Amino acid sequence: MNLDASLNADLHCHSVVSDGTLTPEALAERAKAGGVDLWSLTDHDEIGGQARALAAARAAGLPYLTGTEISVSFAGRVVHIVGLGFDHGAEEMAEGLRATRGGREARAREMAAGLAAVGIPGAFEGALKYVGNPELISRTHFARFLVDAGHCADVPEVFRRFLTEGKPGFVPHKWATLKDAVGWITRAGGIAVIAHPGRYDFTPTEEYALITEFIGHGGRGIEVVTGSHTVAEYARYADTALEFGLLASRGSDFHSPDESRVDLGTLQPLPGKLTPVWAELADRIHR
C-alpha cells in the first residue's frame, strides 16, 4: 500500500458506540464499498468499539488504524482531539475516557429539564432511545429525538434553536484537558491530531494558542481535509500544517447516511505537499 498523500484514508467517523447510527461492522463494509484504503473508527470519548472495528476491517480486507475522538475544554469551547494508531488496550487511556464520560447522564437530565421548560417534555427518555447507554448520551441524541418528534426540520436547526450556548437545552460539561488528551494518546503509542480546526470559530490568536499548546504537549497532527471544512479551509489548514510542521490527516466525520454531508471514501485527497499522518503510523496499521 502506497502511504503518500493520495491514499484514500478516512480516519474520522462514528458508530453506535458513541453518536453514529451504524455499527462498527456496517461502517467497515461501507468504507470498503466506498473505496477507502485505510480506515479508522473514532468514537467520541470511547474505545469500546475498537475490537469490533478491527475485526470487521480484517474481515473486509481493509487496513485499519485504531482511533478515538476526545472532547477537550479549551478557551471556553469544546475542542476535539483525534487519537490514531494507539494501543487500544492501554488502561490509562480507557480510564481517562471513562472519567471524561462521567457526568453525561446528569448533564442530559439538565438538558431535558431546560427543554421541558420551553414546552418539550420527555426529551431525556426520547434521546435515550437513540443511544441505550446513559453514559454515552450526547446532544446529537437529543437532536435526533427533536427532529423525529417534529420539533425541528433537521439536526442543524435543533442545534441553532436549542442546544448551543444561551439556548434552552444547553448545559456545559467539564471535558478533559488538552494536556491529558494528548498524553493519553501519545503514551499509548499513538499520534494526537486536532480535529476539524475550522469548526471552532477561534480568533487567530486563540487558534495560535491552541496549536502551540497542543504541540507543546506532544501533539503532532491536524485535520486538513474533513467533512466540515470548505475547499478554502483545505488550503488554509494545509498551510497551517506546513507552517507548524504538523502531520496532515483526513476524515469524513461520518455519523449517519441520513445526516452526514460527506460519505466514507468521498473526500478530496490531501494536497501532495503535506506529510500524511498515516506515513508516520505505518507500523501501527492493522492488516
PDB file of N, CA, C and O in Angstrom, residues 86-161:
ATOM      1  N   PHE A  86      -2.979   4.095  18.388  1.00  0.00           N
ATOM      2  CA  PHE A  86      -2.587   3.777  19.759  1.00  0.00           C
ATOM      3  C   PHE A  86      -2.922   2.317  20.103  1.00  0.00           C
ATOM      4  O   PHE A  86      -3.649   1.644  19.373  1.00  0.00           O
ATOM      5  N   ASP A  87      -2.419   1.877  21.235  1.00  0.00           N
ATOM      6  CA  ASP A  87      -2.754   0.556  21.766  1.00  0.00           C
ATOM      7  C   ASP A  87      -4.124   0.655  22.428  1.00  0.00           C
ATOM      8  O   ASP A  87      -4.270   1.292  23.467  1.00  0.00           O
ATOM      9  N   HIS A  88      -5.137   0.032  21.815  1.00  0.00           N
ATOM     10  CA  HIS A  88      -6.492   0.202  22.356  1.00  0.00           C
ATOM     11  C   HIS A  88      -6.732  -0.603  23.626  1.00  0.00           C
ATOM     12  O   HIS A  88      -7.813  -0.538  24.204  1.00  0.00           O
ATOM     13  N   GLY A  89      -5.710  -1.313  24.089  1.00  0.00           N
ATOM     14  CA  GLY A  89      -5.800  -1.976  25.385  1.00  0.00           C
ATOM     15  C   GLY A  89      -5.150  -1.180  26.500  1.00  0.00           C
ATOM     16  O   GLY A  89      -5.086  -1.646  27.646  1.00  0.00           O
ATOM     17  N   ALA A  90      -4.683   0.035  26.194  1.00  0.00           N
ATOM     18  CA  ALA A  90      -3.979   0.862  27.183  1.00  0.00           C
ATOM     19  C   ALA A  90      -4.939   1.288  28.291  1.00  0.00           C
ATOM     20  O   ALA A  90      -5.928   1.974  28.038  1.00  0.00           O
ATOM     21  N   GLU A  91      -4.632   0.893  29.515  1.00  0.00           N
ATOM     22  CA  GLU A  91      -5.554   1.137  30.624  1.00  0.00           C
ATOM     23  C   GLU A  91      -5.637   2.613  31.002  1.00  0.00           C
ATOM     24  O   GLU A  91      -6.696   3.097  31.378  1.00  0.00           O
ATOM     25  N   GLU A  92      -4.531   3.357  30.875  1.00  0.00           N
ATOM     26  CA  GLU A  92      -4.582   4.778  31.228  1.00  0.00           C
ATOM     27  C   GLU A  92      -5.573   5.520  30.340  1.00  0.00           C
ATOM     28  O   GLU A  92      -6.360   6.345  30.821  1.00  0.00           O
ATOM     29  N   MET A  93      -5.549   5.230  29.046  1.00  0.00           N
ATOM     30  CA  MET A  93      -6.490   5.881  28.145  1.00  0.00           C
ATOM     31  C   MET A  93      -7.921   5.473  28.467  1.00  0.00           C
ATOM     32  O   MET A  93      -8.814   6.329  28.535  1.00  0.00           O
ATOM     33  N   ALA A  94      -8.148   4.188  28.662  1.00  0.00           N
ATOM     34  CA  ALA A  94      -9.503   3.712  28.960  1.00  0.00           C
ATOM     35  C   ALA A  94     -10.050   4.371  30.216  1.00  0.00           C
ATOM     36  O   ALA A  94     -11.207   4.809  30.251  1.00  0.00           O
ATOM     37  N   GLU A  95      -9.211   4.475  31.246  1.00  0.00           N
ATOM     38  CA  GLU A  95      -9.656   5.079  32.498  1.00  0.00           C
ATOM     39  C   GLU A  95      -9.892   6.579  32.326  1.00  0.00           C
ATOM     40  O   GLU A  95     -10.868   7.135  32.841  1.00  0.00           O
ATOM     41  N   GLY A  96      -9.026   7.245  31.588  1.00  0.00           N
ATOM     42  CA  GLY A  96      -9.208   8.663  31.341  1.00  0.00           C
ATOM     43  C   GLY A  96     -10.496   8.955  30.589  1.00  0.00           C
ATOM     44  O   GLY A  96     -11.220   9.905  30.910  1.00  0.00           O
ATOM     45  N   LEU A  97     -10.787   8.133  29.592  1.00  0.00           N
ATOM     46  CA  LEU A  97     -12.012   8.330  28.821  1.00  0.00           C
ATOM     47  C   LEU A  97     -13.246   8.033  29.669  1.00  0.00           C
ATOM     48  O   LEU A  97     -14.270   8.712  29.535  1.00  0.00           O
ATOM     49  N   ARG A  98     -13.155   7.050  30.546  1.00  0.00           N
ATOM     50  CA  ARG A  98     -14.288   6.786  31.454  1.00  0.00           C
ATOM     51  C   ARG A  98     -14.571   8.001  32.322  1.00  0.00           C
ATOM     52  O   ARG A  98     -15.721   8.381  32.545  1.00  0.00           O
ATOM     53  N   ALA A  99     -13.505   8.620  32.821  1.00  0.00           N
ATOM     54  CA  ALA A  99     -13.676   9.814  33.657  1.00  0.00           C
ATOM     55  C   ALA A  99     -14.259  10.974  32.849  1.00  0.00           C
ATOM     56  O   ALA A  99     -15.108  11.727  33.335  1.00  0.00           O
ATOM     57  N   THR A 100     -13.821  11.110  31.598  1.00  0.00           N
ATOM     58  CA  THR A 100     -14.347  12.174  30.737  1.00  0.00           C
ATOM     59  C   THR A 100     -15.831  11.982  30.463  1.00  0.00           C
ATOM     60  O   THR A 100     -16.601  12.948  30.427  1.00  0.00           O
ATOM     61  N   ARG A 101     -16.233  10.729  30.257  1.00  0.00           N
ATOM     62  CA  ARG A 101     -17.661  10.463  30.000  1.00  0.00           C
ATOM     63  C   ARG A 101     -18.515  10.657  31.242  1.00  0.00           C
ATOM     64  O   ARG A 101     -19.720  10.884  31.147  1.00  0.00           O
ATOM     65  N   GLY A 102     -17.913  10.545  32.411  1.00  0.00           N
ATOM     66  CA  GLY A 102     -18.666  10.646  33.653  1.00  0.00           C
ATOM     67  C   GLY A 102     -19.432  11.958  33.723  1.00  0.00           C
ATOM     68  O   GLY A 102     -18.931  13.018  33.367  1.00  0.00           O
ATOM     69  N   GLY A 103     -20.653  11.886  34.187  1.00  0.00           N
ATOM     70  CA  GLY A 103     -21.478  13.083  34.299  1.00  0.00           C
ATOM     71  C   GLY A 103     -22.368  13.344  33.101  1.00  0.00           C
ATOM     72  O   GLY A 103     -23.170  14.270  33.116  1.00  0.00           O
ATOM     73  N   ARG A 104     -22.260  12.532  32.051  1.00  0.00           N
ATOM     74  CA  ARG A 104     -23.111  12.757  30.877  1.00  0.00           C
ATOM     75  C   ARG A 104     -24.596  12.582  31.211  1.00  0.00           C
ATOM     76  O   ARG A 104     -25.427  13.335  30.722  1.00  0.00           O
ATOM     77  N   GLU A 105     -24.914  11.573  32.045  1.00  0.00           N
ATOM     78  CA  GLU A 105     -26.325  11.352  32.350  1.00  0.00           C
ATOM     79  C   GLU A 105     -26.907  12.539  33.113  1.00  0.00           C
ATOM     80  O   GLU A 105     -28.008  13.022  32.795  1.00  0.00           O
ATOM     81  N   ALA A 106     -26.166  13.032  34.130  1.00  0.00           N
ATOM     82  CA  ALA A 106     -26.656  14.182  34.892  1.00  0.00           C
ATOM     83  C   ALA A 106     -26.807  15.403  33.988  1.00  0.00           C
ATOM     84  O   ALA A 106     -27.793  16.153  34.080  1.00  0.00           O
ATOM     85  N   ARG A 107     -25.829  15.608  33.099  1.00  0.00           N
ATOM     86  CA  ARG A 107     -25.908  16.717  32.153  1.00  0.00           C
ATOM     87  C   ARG A 107     -27.125  16.568  31.251  1.00  0.00           C
ATOM     88  O   ARG A 107     -27.860  17.525  30.997  1.00  0.00           O
ATOM     89  N   ALA A 108     -27.375  15.335  30.775  1.00  0.00           N
ATOM     90  CA  ALA A 108     -28.502  15.094  29.875  1.00  0.00           C
ATOM     91  C   ALA A 108     -29.830  15.373  30.570  1.00  0.00           C
ATOM     92  O   ALA A 108     -30.767  15.903  29.961  1.00  0.00           O
ATOM     93  N   ARG A 109     -29.919  15.022  31.837  1.00  0.00           N
ATOM     94  CA  ARG A 109     -31.163  15.300  32.569  1.00  0.00           C
ATOM     95  C   ARG A 109     -31.379  16.803  32.739  1.00  0.00           C
ATOM     96  O   ARG A 109     -32.511  17.297  32.691  1.00  0.00           O
ATOM     97  N   GLU A 110     -30.293  17.561  32.928  1.00  0.00           N
ATOM     98  CA  GLU A 110     -30.414  19.021  32.978  1.00  0.00           C
ATOM     99  C   GLU A 110     -30.861  19.580  31.630  1.00  0.00           C
ATOM    100  O   GLU A 110     -31.686  20.506  31.565  1.00  0.00           O
ATOM    101  N   MET A 111     -30.312  19.033  30.548  1.00  0.00           N
ATOM    102  CA  MET A 111     -30.720  19.465  29.215  1.00  0.00           C
ATOM    103  C   MET A 111     -32.204  19.223  29.012  1.00  0.00           C
ATOM    104  O   MET A 111     -32.940  20.079  28.506  1.00  0.00           O
ATOM    105  N   ALA A 112     -32.667  18.050  29.439  1.00  0.00           N
ATOM    106  CA  ALA A 112     -34.081  17.713  29.289  1.00  0.00           C
ATOM    107  C   ALA A 112     -34.964  18.647  30.095  1.00  0.00           C
ATOM    108  O   ALA A 112     -36.055  19.041  29.648  1.00  0.00           O
ATOM    109  N   ALA A 113     -34.494  19.028  31.289  1.00  0.00           N
ATOM    110  CA  ALA A 113     -35.274  19.957  32.113  1.00  0.00           C
ATOM    111  C   ALA A 113     -35.395  21.311  31.427  1.00  0.00           C
ATOM    112  O   ALA A 113     -36.458  21.950  31.454  1.00  0.00           O
ATOM    113  N   GLY A 114     -34.312  21.749  30.795  1.00  0.00           N
ATOM    114  CA  GLY A 114     -34.351  23.013  30.070  1.00  0.00           C
ATOM    115  C   GLY A 114     -35.316  22.967  28.897  1.00  0.00           C
ATOM    116  O   GLY A 114     -36.048  23.932  28.632  1.00  0.00           O
ATOM    117  N   LEU A 115     -35.343  21.840  28.204  1.00  0.00           N
ATOM    118  CA  LEU A 115     -36.278  21.690  27.083  1.00  0.00           C
ATOM    119  C   LEU A 115     -37.721  21.601  27.576  1.00  0.00           C
ATOM    120  O   LEU A 115     -38.630  22.166  26.959  1.00  0.00           O
ATOM    121  N   ALA A 116     -37.924  20.918  28.707  1.00  0.00           N
ATOM    122  CA  ALA A 116     -39.278  20.822  29.266  1.00  0.00           C
ATOM    123  C   ALA A 116     -39.815  22.207  29.633  1.00  0.00           C
ATOM    124  O   ALA A 116     -41.016  22.480  29.485  1.00  0.00           O
ATOM    125  N   ALA A 117     -38.918  23.086  30.083  1.00  0.00           N
ATOM    126  CA  ALA A 117     -39.327  24.425  30.494  1.00  0.00           C
ATOM    127  C   ALA A 117     -39.835  25.262  29.323  1.00  0.00           C
ATOM    128  O   ALA A 117     -40.545  26.254  29.533  1.00  0.00           O
ATOM    129  N   VAL A 118     -39.476  24.875  28.098  1.00  0.00           N
ATOM    130  CA  VAL A 118     -39.973  25.603  26.924  1.00  0.00           C
ATOM    131  C   VAL A 118     -40.981  24.763  26.142  1.00  0.00           C
ATOM    132  O   VAL A 118     -41.211  24.982  24.951  1.00  0.00           O
ATOM    133  N   GLY A 119     -41.582  23.781  26.840  1.00  0.00           N
ATOM    134  CA  GLY A 119     -42.696  23.049  26.244  1.00  0.00           C
ATOM    135  C   GLY A 119     -42.361  21.773  25.517  1.00  0.00           C
ATOM    136  O   GLY A 119     -43.181  21.284  24.729  1.00  0.00           O
ATOM    137  N   ILE A 120     -41.162  21.206  25.782  1.00  0.00           N
ATOM    138  CA  ILE A 120     -40.801  19.939  25.137  1.00  0.00           C
ATOM    139  C   ILE A 120     -40.528  18.912  26.236  1.00  0.00           C
ATOM    140  O   ILE A 120     -39.388  18.754  26.702  1.00  0.00           O
ATOM    141  N   PRO A 121     -41.566  18.207  26.698  1.00  0.00           N
ATOM    142  CA  PRO A 121     -41.380  17.223  27.760  1.00  0.00           C
ATOM    143  C   PRO A 121     -40.813  15.907  27.222  1.00  0.00           C
ATOM    144  O   PRO A 121     -40.847  15.636  26.016  1.00  0.00           O
ATOM    145  N   GLY A 122     -40.268  15.094  28.129  1.00  0.00           N
ATOM    146  CA  GLY A 122     -39.856  13.734  27.781  1.00  0.00           C
ATOM    147  C   GLY A 122     -38.615  13.636  26.921  1.00  0.00           C
ATOM    148  O   GLY A 122     -38.360  12.600  26.297  1.00  0.00           O
ATOM    149  N   ALA A 123     -37.787  14.688  26.907  1.00  0.00           N
ATOM    150  CA  ALA A 123     -36.638  14.682  25.995  1.00  0.00           C
ATOM    151  C   ALA A 123     -35.555  13.703  26.438  1.00  0.00           C
ATOM    152  O   ALA A 123     -34.886  13.098  25.596  1.00  0.00           O
ATOM    153  N   PHE A 124     -35.367  13.530  27.749  1.00  0.00           N
ATOM    154  CA  PHE A 124     -34.334  12.584  28.185  1.00  0.00           C
ATOM    155  C   PHE A 124     -34.688  11.175  27.735  1.00  0.00           C
ATOM    156  O   PHE A 124     -33.863  10.467  27.146  1.00  0.00           O
ATOM    157  N   GLU A 125     -35.911  10.751  28.031  1.00  0.00           N
ATOM    158  CA  GLU A 125     -36.339   9.411  27.623  1.00  0.00           C
ATOM    159  C   GLU A 125     -36.327   9.277  26.107  1.00  0.00           C
ATOM    160  O   GLU A 125     -35.960   8.232  25.560  1.00  0.00           O
ATOM    161  N   GLY A 126     -36.730  10.356  25.416  1.00  0.00           N
ATOM    162  CA  GLY A 126     -36.718  10.320  23.955  1.00  0.00           C
ATOM    163  C   GLY A 126     -35.323  10.171  23.392  1.00  0.00           C
ATOM    164  O   GLY A 126     -35.078   9.365  22.491  1.00  0.00           O
ATOM    165  N   ALA A 127     -34.362  10.937  23.930  1.00  0.00           N
ATOM    166  CA  ALA A 127     -32.980  10.855  23.454  1.00  0.00           C
ATOM    167  C   ALA A 127     -32.360   9.503  23.770  1.00  0.00           C
ATOM    168  O   ALA A 127     -31.576   8.954  22.983  1.00  0.00           O
ATOM    169  N   LEU A 128     -32.723   8.952  24.918  1.00  0.00           N
ATOM    170  CA  LEU A 128     -32.132   7.685  25.343  1.00  0.00           C
ATOM    171  C   LEU A 128     -32.468   6.549  24.376  1.00  0.00           C
ATOM    172  O   LEU A 128     -31.695   5.591  24.236  1.00  0.00           O
ATOM    173  N   LYS A 129     -33.588   6.655  23.685  1.00  0.00           N
ATOM    174  CA  LYS A 129     -33.957   5.618  22.715  1.00  0.00           C
ATOM    175  C   LYS A 129     -32.951   5.517  21.575  1.00  0.00           C
ATOM    176  O   LYS A 129     -32.878   4.494  20.890  1.00  0.00           O
ATOM    177  N   TYR A 130     -32.180   6.578  21.379  1.00  0.00           N
ATOM    178  CA  TYR A 130     -31.225   6.600  20.269  1.00  0.00           C
ATOM    179  C   TYR A 130     -29.826   6.159  20.694  1.00  0.00           C
ATOM    180  O   TYR A 130     -28.935   6.044  19.864  1.00  0.00           O
ATOM    181  N   VAL A 131     -29.620   5.915  21.988  1.00  0.00           N
ATOM    182  CA  VAL A 131     -28.268   5.567  22.445  1.00  0.00           C
ATOM    183  C   VAL A 131     -28.246   4.309  23.296  1.00  0.00           C
ATOM    184  O   VAL A 131     -27.356   3.483  23.161  1.00  0.00           O
ATOM    185  N   GLY A 132     -29.192   4.132  24.190  1.00  0.00           N
ATOM    186  CA  GLY A 132     -29.248   2.917  25.003  1.00  0.00           C
ATOM    187  C   GLY A 132     -28.400   2.947  26.259  1.00  0.00           C
ATOM    188  O   GLY A 132     -28.695   2.246  27.216  1.00  0.00           O
ATOM    189  N   ASN A 133     -27.346   3.763  26.308  1.00  0.00           N
ATOM    190  CA  ASN A 133     -26.446   3.826  27.455  1.00  0.00           C
ATOM    191  C   ASN A 133     -26.335   5.274  27.920  1.00  0.00           C
ATOM    192  O   ASN A 133     -25.751   6.103  27.233  1.00  0.00           O
ATOM    193  N   PRO A 134     -26.889   5.605  29.096  1.00  0.00           N
ATOM    194  CA  PRO A 134     -26.850   6.996  29.559  1.00  0.00           C
ATOM    195  C   PRO A 134     -25.430   7.549  29.658  1.00  0.00           C
ATOM    196  O   PRO A 134     -25.229   8.756  29.563  1.00  0.00           O
ATOM    197  N   GLU A 135     -24.431   6.674  29.843  1.00  0.00           N
ATOM    198  CA  GLU A 135     -23.042   7.125  29.962  1.00  0.00           C
ATOM    199  C   GLU A 135     -22.545   7.775  28.681  1.00  0.00           C
ATOM    200  O   GLU A 135     -21.588   8.543  28.688  1.00  0.00           O
ATOM    201  N   LEU A 136     -23.197   7.461  27.553  1.00  0.00           N
ATOM    202  CA  LEU A 136     -22.746   7.970  26.260  1.00  0.00           C
ATOM    203  C   LEU A 136     -23.730   8.951  25.631  1.00  0.00           C
ATOM    204  O   LEU A 136     -23.545   9.363  24.487  1.00  0.00           O
ATOM    205  N   ILE A 137     -24.756   9.351  26.352  1.00  0.00           N
ATOM    206  CA  ILE A 137     -25.769  10.226  25.772  1.00  0.00           C
ATOM    207  C   ILE A 137     -25.162  11.598  25.467  1.00  0.00           C
ATOM    208  O   ILE A 137     -24.348  12.129  26.227  1.00  0.00           O
ATOM    209  N   SER A 138     -25.541  12.158  24.318  1.00  0.00           N
ATOM    210  CA  SER A 138     -24.949  13.422  23.870  1.00  0.00           C
ATOM    211  C   SER A 138     -26.015  14.322  23.243  1.00  0.00           C
ATOM    212  O   SER A 138     -27.164  13.921  23.047  1.00  0.00           O
ATOM    213  N   ARG A 139     -25.606  15.527  22.878  1.00  0.00           N
ATOM    214  CA  ARG A 139     -26.525  16.458  22.228  1.00  0.00           C
ATOM    215  C   ARG A 139     -27.065  15.895  20.915  1.00  0.00           C
ATOM    216  O   ARG A 139     -28.201  16.174  20.540  1.00  0.00           O
ATOM    217  N   THR A 140     -26.256  15.105  20.225  1.00  0.00           N
ATOM    218  CA  THR A 140     -26.699  14.524  18.960  1.00  0.00           C
ATOM    219  C   THR A 140     -27.917  13.640  19.156  1.00  0.00           C
ATOM    220  O   THR A 140     -28.839  13.632  18.325  1.00  0.00           O
ATOM    221  N   HIS A 141     -27.960  12.897  20.244  1.00  0.00           N
ATOM    222  CA  HIS A 141     -29.113  12.022  20.510  1.00  0.00           C
ATOM    223  C   HIS A 141     -30.367  12.852  20.799  1.00  0.00           C
ATOM    224  O   HIS A 141     -31.472  12.494  20.370  1.00  0.00           O
ATOM    225  N   PHE A 142     -30.206  13.962  21.527  1.00  0.00           N
ATOM    226  CA  PHE A 142     -31.337  14.867  21.733  1.00  0.00           C
ATOM    227  C   PHE A 142     -31.797  15.440  20.391  1.00  0.00           C
ATOM    228  O   PHE A 142     -32.999  15.566  20.137  1.00  0.00           O
ATOM    229  N   ALA A 143     -30.845  15.782  19.536  1.00  0.00           N
ATOM    230  CA  ALA A 143     -31.200  16.371  18.242  1.00  0.00           C
ATOM    231  C   ALA A 143     -32.016  15.389  17.410  1.00  0.00           C
ATOM    232  O   ALA A 143     -33.014  15.769  16.780  1.00  0.00           O
ATOM    233  N   ARG A 144     -31.625  14.126  17.403  1.00  0.00           N
ATOM    234  CA  ARG A 144     -32.373  13.132  16.614  1.00  0.00           C
ATOM    235  C   ARG A 144     -33.790  12.980  17.154  1.00  0.00           C
ATOM    236  O   ARG A 144     -34.755  12.859  16.381  1.00  0.00           O
ATOM    237  N   PHE A 145     -33.930  12.987  18.487  1.00  0.00           N
ATOM    238  CA  PHE A 145     -35.270  12.908  19.077  1.00  0.00           C
ATOM    239  C   PHE A 145     -36.124  14.103  18.665  1.00  0.00           C
ATOM    240  O   PHE A 145     -37.286  13.948  18.260  1.00  0.00           O
ATOM    241  N   LEU A 146     -35.563  15.314  18.729  1.00  0.00           N
ATOM    242  CA  LEU A 146     -36.332  16.517  18.426  1.00  0.00           C
ATOM    243  C   LEU A 146     -36.742  16.577  16.955  1.00  0.00           C
ATOM    244  O   LEU A 146     -37.825  17.070  16.625  1.00  0.00           O
ATOM    245  N   VAL A 147     -35.897  16.062  16.075  1.00  0.00           N
ATOM    246  CA  VAL A 147     -36.265  16.006  14.656  1.00  0.00           C
ATOM    247  C   VAL A 147     -37.375  14.992  14.444  1.00  0.00           C
ATOM    248  O   VAL A 147     -38.405  15.284  13.814  1.00  0.00           O
ATOM    249  N   ASP A 148     -37.180  13.788  14.978  1.00  0.00           N
ATOM    250  CA  ASP A 148     -38.170  12.728  14.757  1.00  0.00           C
ATOM    251  C   ASP A 148     -39.507  13.042  15.423  1.00  0.00           C
ATOM    252  O   ASP A 148     -40.559  12.592  14.957  1.00  0.00           O
ATOM    253  N   ALA A 149     -39.475  13.827  16.515  1.00  0.00           N
ATOM    254  CA  ALA A 149     -40.716  14.213  17.196  1.00  0.00           C
ATOM    255  C   ALA A 149     -41.384  15.412  16.533  1.00  0.00           C
ATOM    256  O   ALA A 149     -42.458  15.844  16.966  1.00  0.00           O
ATOM    257  N   GLY A 150     -40.756  15.972  15.494  1.00  0.00           N
ATOM    258  CA  GLY A 150     -41.372  17.048  14.738  1.00  0.00           C
ATOM    259  C   GLY A 150     -41.126  18.448  15.259  1.00  0.00           C
ATOM    260  O   GLY A 150     -41.728  19.405  14.765  1.00  0.00           O
ATOM    261  N   HIS A 151     -40.223  18.596  16.222  1.00  0.00           N
ATOM    262  CA  HIS A 151     -39.967  19.927  16.767  1.00  0.00           C
ATOM    263  C   HIS A 151     -39.064  20.757  15.857  1.00  0.00           C
ATOM    264  O   HIS A 151     -39.087  21.987  15.924  1.00  0.00           O
ATOM    265  N   CYS A 152     -38.254  20.093  15.051  1.00  0.00           N
ATOM    266  CA  CYS A 152     -37.349  20.777  14.122  1.00  0.00           C
ATOM    267  C   CYS A 152     -37.283  19.989  12.821  1.00  0.00           C
ATOM    268  O   CYS A 152     -37.559  18.773  12.804  1.00  0.00           O
ATOM    269  N   ALA A 153     -36.871  20.660  11.767  1.00  0.00           N
ATOM    270  CA  ALA A 153     -36.814  20.004  10.459  1.00  0.00           C
ATOM    271  C   ALA A 153     -35.581  19.141  10.298  1.00  0.00           C
ATOM    272  O   ALA A 153     -35.613  18.125   9.590  1.00  0.00           O
ATOM    273  N   ASP A 154     -34.474  19.548  10.935  1.00  0.00           N
ATOM    274  CA  ASP A 154     -33.245  18.777  10.785  1.00  0.00           C
ATOM    275  C   ASP A 154     -32.339  19.043  11.981  1.00  0.00           C
ATOM    276  O   ASP A 154     -32.619  19.899  12.838  1.00  0.00           O
ATOM    277  N   VAL A 155     -31.223  18.305  12.044  1.00  0.00           N
ATOM    278  CA  VAL A 155     -30.313  18.408  13.182  1.00  0.00           C
ATOM    279  C   VAL A 155     -29.690  19.792  13.307  1.00  0.00           C
ATOM    280  O   VAL A 155     -29.630  20.341  14.424  1.00  0.00           O
ATOM    281  N   PRO A 156     -29.225  20.426  12.215  1.00  0.00           N
ATOM    282  CA  PRO A 156     -28.680  21.778  12.385  1.00  0.00           C
ATOM    283  C   PRO A 156     -29.663  22.759  13.009  1.00  0.00           C
ATOM    284  O   PRO A 156     -29.280  23.613  13.817  1.00  0.00           O
ATOM    285  N   GLU A 157     -30.956  22.647  12.662  1.00  0.00           N
ATOM    286  CA  GLU A 157     -31.953  23.545  13.264  1.00  0.00           C
ATOM    287  C   GLU A 157     -32.055  23.306  14.766  1.00  0.00           C
ATOM    288  O   GLU A 157     -32.192  24.255  15.550  1.00  0.00           O
ATOM    289  N   VAL A 158     -31.987  22.046  15.179  1.00  0.00           N
ATOM    290  CA  VAL A 158     -32.041  21.746  16.616  1.00  0.00           C
ATOM    291  C   VAL A 158     -30.911  22.453  17.348  1.00  0.00           C
ATOM    292  O   VAL A 158     -31.119  23.104  18.383  1.00  0.00           O
ATOM    293  N   PHE A 159     -29.700  22.326  16.815  1.00  0.00           N
ATOM    294  CA  PHE A 159     -28.567  22.957  17.481  1.00  0.00           C
ATOM    295  C   PHE A 159     -28.730  24.472  17.523  1.00  0.00           C
ATOM    296  O   PHE A 159     -28.465  25.105  18.558  1.00  0.00           O
ATOM    297  N   ARG A 160     -29.175  25.081  16.448  1.00  0.00           N
ATOM    298  CA  ARG A 160     -29.350  26.535  16.421  1.00  0.00           C
ATOM    299  C   ARG A 160     -30.381  27.012  17.444  1.00  0.00           C
ATOM    300  O   ARG A 160     -30.177  28.023  18.113  1.00  0.00           O
ATOM    301  N   ARG A 161     -31.467  26.269  17.559  1.00  0.00           N
ATOM    302  CA  ARG A 161     -32.580  26.729  18.396  1.00  0.00           C
ATOM    303  C   ARG A 161     -32.492  26.292  19.853  1.00  0.00           C
ATOM    304  O   ARG A 161     -33.005  26.998  20.747  1.00  0.00           O
TER     305      ARG A 161
END
